[in-house]
Coordinates of C-alpha atoms in Angstrom, one line a residue:
M1 CA 43.3 -35.7 97.2
S2 CA 41.1 -32.8 96.3
K3 CA 42.5 -28.9 96.6
K4 CA 41.8 -27.3 99.9
S5 CA 40.7 -23.3 99.7
Y6 CA 42.8 -21.1 101.8
K7 CA 39.6 -21.1 104.4
E8 CA 39.8 -25.0 104.6
I9 CA 43.5 -24.9 105.6
I10 CA 43.5 -22.4 108.2
S11 CA 40.1 -23.9 109.5
S12 CA 42.0 -27.2 110.1
L13 CA 45.3 -25.4 111.7
E14 CA 42.7 -23.5 113.6
R15 CA 41.7 -26.9 115.2
Q16 CA 45.2 -27.3 116.1
N17 CA 45.1 -24.4 118.1
Y18 CA 46.7 -22.0 115.9
K19 CA 45.6 -18.3 115.8
F20 CA 45.5 -16.1 112.8
D21 CA 45.5 -12.5 112.0
Y22 CA 44.7 -11.2 108.5
Y23 CA 45.7 -8.4 106.0
N24 CA 44.6 -7.4 102.7
S25 CA 45.8 -5.4 99.8
E26 CA 44.6 -4.9 96.4
T27 CA 45.5 -3.2 92.8
V28 CA 43.2 -2.1 90.0
G29 CA 44.6 -2.2 86.3
N30 CA 43.7 -1.2 82.8
Y31 CA 44.0 -5.3 81.8
L32 CA 41.8 -8.1 82.0
P33 CA 42.1 -11.0 84.7
E34 CA 44.0 -13.1 82.0
D35 CA 46.8 -10.8 82.0
A36 CA 46.9 -10.9 85.9
D37 CA 46.8 -14.6 85.9
W38 CA 49.7 -15.3 83.2
N39 CA 52.1 -12.9 85.4
Y40 CA 51.3 -14.4 88.7
K41 CA 51.7 -18.0 87.0
D42 CA 54.9 -16.8 84.7
I43 CA 57.9 -18.4 86.5
E44 CA 60.5 -17.3 84.5
H45 CA 60.1 -13.2 84.9
P46 CA 61.2 -12.8 88.6
K47 CA 64.8 -13.9 87.5
L48 CA 64.8 -10.5 85.5
V49 CA 61.9 -8.4 86.5
H50 CA 61.9 -8.7 90.7
S51 CA 64.8 -7.2 92.7
D52 CA 64.1 -8.4 96.4
F53 CA 63.9 -12.2 95.5
S54 CA 65.3 -15.3 93.1
A55 CA 63.0 -18.2 92.6
I56 CA 64.7 -21.8 92.1
P57 CA 61.7 -23.9 90.7
T58 CA 61.6 -27.3 92.3
Y59 CA 58.2 -28.7 91.0
I60 CA 56.1 -27.1 88.2
S61 CA 52.8 -28.5 86.4
K62 CA 49.9 -27.2 84.6
D63 CA 48.1 -25.9 87.8
M64 CA 50.9 -26.0 90.5
A65 CA 54.6 -24.6 91.2
C66 CA 56.6 -25.3 94.2
S67 CA 60.1 -23.6 94.2
I68 CA 62.8 -22.2 96.9
N69 CA 62.5 -18.4 97.2
L70 CA 65.6 -16.7 98.4
Q71 CA 63.3 -13.5 99.5
R72 CA 64.8 -10.2 100.9
I73 CA 62.8 -9.4 103.8
P74 CA 61.7 -5.2 104.0
L75 CA 62.4 -3.6 106.9
I76 CA 64.9 -6.1 107.9
G77 CA 67.1 -6.4 105.1
I78 CA 68.2 -9.8 104.9
T79 CA 67.7 -12.4 102.7
L80 CA 65.7 -16.0 103.7
P81 CA 65.2 -19.0 102.0
L82 CA 61.3 -19.9 101.8
L83 CA 60.1 -22.7 100.2
I84 CA 56.7 -21.7 98.3
V85 CA 53.6 -23.7 97.0
N86 CA 51.3 -22.1 94.9
Y87 CA 48.6 -23.7 93.1
E88 CA 45.6 -22.8 91.2
Y89 CA 42.3 -23.3 93.3
S90 CA 39.8 -22.1 90.9
K91 CA 39.6 -20.0 87.7
F92 CA 41.6 -16.7 88.5
N93 CA 42.1 -17.7 92.2
Q94 CA 45.4 -18.9 93.8
T95 CA 46.7 -20.4 97.0
Y96 CA 49.9 -19.9 98.6
Y97 CA 51.9 -21.0 101.6
T98 CA 54.9 -21.1 103.4
S99 CA 56.3 -21.2 106.9
F100 CA 59.4 -20.2 108.7
G101 CA 60.1 -20.8 112.3
P102 CA 56.8 -21.3 114.1
Y103 CA 54.7 -19.0 111.7
I104 CA 52.9 -20.1 108.8
I105 CA 51.9 -18.0 105.8
F106 CA 48.9 -18.2 103.4
I107 CA 48.1 -16.1 100.8
D108 CA 44.8 -16.2 98.6
T109 CA 44.8 -14.1 95.3
N110 CA 41.4 -13.5 93.6
I111 CA 41.5 -11.7 90.2
K112 CA 38.1 -10.2 88.9
K113 CA 37.4 -7.8 86.0
I114 CA 35.0 -4.9 87.0
E115 CA 35.0 -3.2 83.7
T116 CA 35.8 -3.8 80.0
D117 CA 39.4 -3.6 80.3
K118 CA 39.8 -2.9 84.1
T119 CA 40.7 -5.7 86.6
I120 CA 41.0 -5.5 90.3
V121 CA 43.0 -8.4 92.0
K122 CA 42.1 -8.8 95.8
T123 CA 45.0 -10.5 98.1
K124 CA 44.7 -11.8 101.4
Y125 CA 47.0 -12.7 103.9
A126 CA 46.9 -14.8 106.9
V127 CA 49.7 -15.2 109.4
G128 CA 49.5 -17.9 112.0
S129 CA 51.2 -19.4 114.7
K130 CA 50.6 -20.6 118.3
S131 CA 49.4 -18.1 121.1
I132 CA 52.6 -17.6 122.6
F133 CA 54.4 -16.3 119.1
K134 CA 51.6 -14.2 118.0
F135 CA 53.2 -11.0 119.2
L136 CA 54.9 -10.8 116.1
H137 CA 52.0 -10.9 113.6
G138 CA 51.9 -7.3 113.1
L139 CA 55.1 -7.1 111.9
I140 CA 55.3 -10.0 109.9
G141 CA 52.1 -8.5 108.5
K142 CA 53.4 -5.2 107.6
I143 CA 56.5 -6.7 106.1
L144 CA 54.1 -8.8 103.9
L145 CA 52.6 -5.7 102.4
K146 CA 55.7 -3.7 102.0
N147 CA 56.7 -6.6 99.8
Y148 CA 53.4 -6.6 97.9
K149 CA 53.8 -2.9 97.2
K150 CA 57.4 -3.7 96.3
L151 CA 56.3 -6.4 93.8
M152 CA 53.6 -4.6 92.1
T153 CA 56.0 -1.6 91.1
E154 CA 57.5 -4.3 88.8
D155 CA 54.6 -6.5 88.2
T156 CA 52.1 -3.5 87.1
P157 CA 54.2 -2.5 83.9
M158 CA 53.7 -5.8 82.6
R159 CA 50.3 -6.2 82.7
D160 CA 49.9 -2.8 81.9
R161 CA 51.8 -3.6 78.7
K162 CA 49.5 -6.0 77.7
G163 CA 46.8 -4.0 78.3
K164 CA 48.0 -1.5 75.9
L165 CA 48.6 -4.2 73.3
R166 CA 45.0 -5.4 73.3
K167 CA 43.7 -2.2 72.9
I168 CA 45.4 -2.0 69.5
G169 CA 44.0 -5.5 68.4
H170 CA 46.4 -7.6 69.6
H171 CA 45.9 -11.2 71.5
F172 CA 47.7 -13.6 73.8
F173 CA 47.7 -17.0 73.2
S174 CA 46.8 -19.7 76.1
P175 CA 46.6 -23.4 75.9
N176 CA 43.9 -23.5 78.6
D177 CA 41.3 -21.5 80.0
T178 CA 43.7 -20.5 82.4
Y179 CA 47.6 -20.0 82.1
P180 CA 49.6 -23.2 83.0
F181 CA 52.5 -22.5 85.5
N182 CA 54.5 -24.9 83.0
Y183 CA 53.6 -23.2 79.8
S184 CA 55.7 -20.2 81.0
E185 CA 59.0 -22.4 80.7
Q186 CA 58.5 -22.5 76.7
I187 CA 59.8 -18.8 76.4
S188 CA 60.5 -19.5 72.2
E189 CA 56.7 -19.6 71.9
S190 CA 55.2 -16.6 70.0
N191 CA 52.0 -16.2 71.9
V192 CA 51.3 -12.4 70.6
Y193 CA 49.1 -13.0 67.8
L194 CA 46.5 -11.0 65.4
L195 CA 43.2 -11.9 63.9
N196 CA 42.6 -13.1 60.7
G197 CA 41.5 -9.9 58.6
E198 CA 43.2 -7.5 61.0
K199 CA 46.0 -5.6 59.6
N200 CA 49.3 -7.5 59.5
T201 CA 51.7 -5.9 57.0
I202 CA 53.4 -2.7 56.9
E203 CA 55.4 -0.8 54.0
I204 CA 58.7 0.9 55.0
N205 CA 60.6 2.9 53.1
K206 CA 64.3 2.0 52.6
N207 CA 65.0 5.7 52.6
D208 CA 63.5 6.3 56.0
I209 CA 65.3 3.5 57.2
L210 CA 68.4 5.4 56.5
K211 CA 67.7 8.6 57.6
S212 CA 66.9 6.9 61.0
Q213 CA 68.7 8.3 64.3
N214 CA 69.8 5.5 66.9
G215 CA 66.7 4.4 68.8
N216 CA 64.4 6.2 66.2
T217 CA 61.0 4.3 65.8
I218 CA 59.5 3.4 62.5
G219 CA 56.6 1.8 61.2
E220 CA 53.5 2.2 63.9
K221 CA 54.0 3.5 67.4
I222 CA 53.5 0.5 69.3
G223 CA 52.9 -3.5 68.5
V224 CA 54.4 -6.3 66.0
L225 CA 54.2 -3.8 63.3
S226 CA 56.4 -1.1 65.4
F227 CA 60.0 -1.2 64.9
F228 CA 63.5 0.6 66.0
I229 CA 66.3 1.1 64.6
S230 CA 70.0 0.5 66.0
N231 CA 72.8 2.9 64.1
D232 CA 76.5 2.7 64.0
E233 CA 79.1 3.4 61.5
N234 CA 78.8 0.8 59.0
K235 CA 75.1 -0.6 59.3
I236 CA 71.6 -0.1 60.2
N237 CA 69.5 -2.7 62.3
L238 CA 65.4 -2.9 62.1
W239 CA 64.6 -4.4 65.1
P240 CA 61.1 -5.2 66.4
S241 CA 59.6 -3.2 69.4
T242 CA 57.5 -6.0 70.7
C243 CA 58.4 -9.3 71.8
S244 CA 56.4 -11.7 70.0
H245 CA 56.4 -14.4 72.9
E246 CA 54.7 -12.3 75.6
G247 CA 54.5 -8.6 74.4
A248 CA 57.2 -7.4 76.3
E249 CA 58.6 -3.5 74.8
L250 CA 62.2 -4.1 73.5
S251 CA 64.6 -1.0 72.6
L252 CA 68.2 -0.1 72.5
K253 CA 69.1 -1.3 76.0
C254 CA 68.0 -4.9 75.5
I255 CA 70.9 -4.8 72.5
K256 CA 73.8 -7.1 73.7
R257 CA 76.5 -8.6 71.4
E258 CA 74.1 -7.9 68.3
R259 CA 71.4 -9.9 69.7
I260 CA 68.5 -8.4 71.7
F261 CA 67.3 -9.8 74.8
C262 CA 63.9 -9.7 76.0
P263 CA 63.8 -7.8 79.2
W264 CA 61.2 -10.3 80.9
H265 CA 62.4 -13.8 79.5
N266 CA 65.9 -13.3 78.1
R267 CA 64.3 -14.5 74.7
I268 CA 67.2 -13.9 72.2
S269 CA 66.6 -12.6 68.5
M270 CA 68.4 -11.3 65.7
P271 CA 67.4 -7.7 64.0
I272 CA 64.9 -8.6 61.2
V273 CA 66.9 -6.5 58.6
I274 CA 70.6 -5.4 58.3
M275 CA 71.2 -2.5 55.9
D276 CA 74.8 -1.7 54.6
K277 CA 75.6 2.2 55.0
L278 CA 78.0 2.2 51.7
N279 CA 76.4 0.5 49.3
Q280 CA 72.8 -0.2 50.8
N281 CA 73.1 -3.6 50.4
L282 CA 70.3 -5.6 52.5
K283 CA 70.5 -8.6 54.4
I284 CA 67.2 -10.0 55.4
N285 CA 67.4 -12.8 58.3
I286 CA 65.2 -15.3 58.6
N287 CA 62.5 -15.0 61.1
K288 CA 59.6 -17.2 62.8
D289 CA 57.6 -14.1 63.5
Y290 CA 58.2 -12.2 60.5
E291 CA 58.4 -12.1 56.3
V292 CA 60.2 -9.4 54.7
I293 CA 60.1 -8.8 51.0
D294 CA 62.4 -6.2 49.2
E295 CA 60.6 -4.0 46.7
E296 CA 63.2 -2.0 45.6
E297 CA 62.5 1.2 47.4
K298 CA 60.5 -0.2 50.3
L299 CA 60.2 -3.3 52.5
K300 CA 56.8 -5.0 53.0
I301 CA 57.0 -6.6 56.4
I302 CA 54.4 -9.2 57.3
Y303 CA 53.6 -10.6 60.6
K304 CA 52.9 -14.3 60.5
N305 CA 51.4 -14.9 63.6
I306 CA 47.5 -15.1 62.6
K307 CA 44.6 -17.1 64.0

């Protein structure tokens, strides 16, 4: 069976005497359509990033995701289980639908580039029911728009982060023309990459590491050649400030039990370098993303993900 568009599904229900009301919202941001597309299809981040719902995936493929969302309803304050079907209808266009009681809700999301590094996301909502229940459409629409606003306060920083990294020459891998839903499950992948010929190496003086205070940034200001320090009584750890999976910003607050946990996907990493304060002995941890070369007074750090 071919996929039906948002309009086609609504037309089918209208022939069954369903009545619909429509609501619209949009966001504009300094990122590419690919970044918003990824954000919508990333099934892993809601567990950590979103506060008003949690998703239990039930079926995931390249172009479709089904889940049970435990959704806290704004204005009312209760949590309802909603069965969500979400599929890619066409490039940068997704259709969602759910229902509860006599009501059915359709969502249509269109993502479009409007400038070199600026994107607009237009979201349409259709709330439908038989005529006798139509009196609640306005309240449901208000809840949907309020929920959208809350979701965007949590999602937009993720998209903006990717936009900032792109501006300094970082790129993001996707195995397809648009981001596959099921690829987002592979959180061990390193999808942040640099193009061949771009700077992928930085030299850091060991003395600068020793003099650094807890939380100090060392190296570049942002990106895969930027690092930060965690400093305790006996040792100094050097950590990447960018997660190589999808570009999340890493900092002191991400460290637990001498590991770093990505705030977007809980990907776990070790420090790149551990330096003993007393004798200045150096331990270089094996890392899939970085090669560290000890050159007596300095460290050469090479980011390996080049395409």
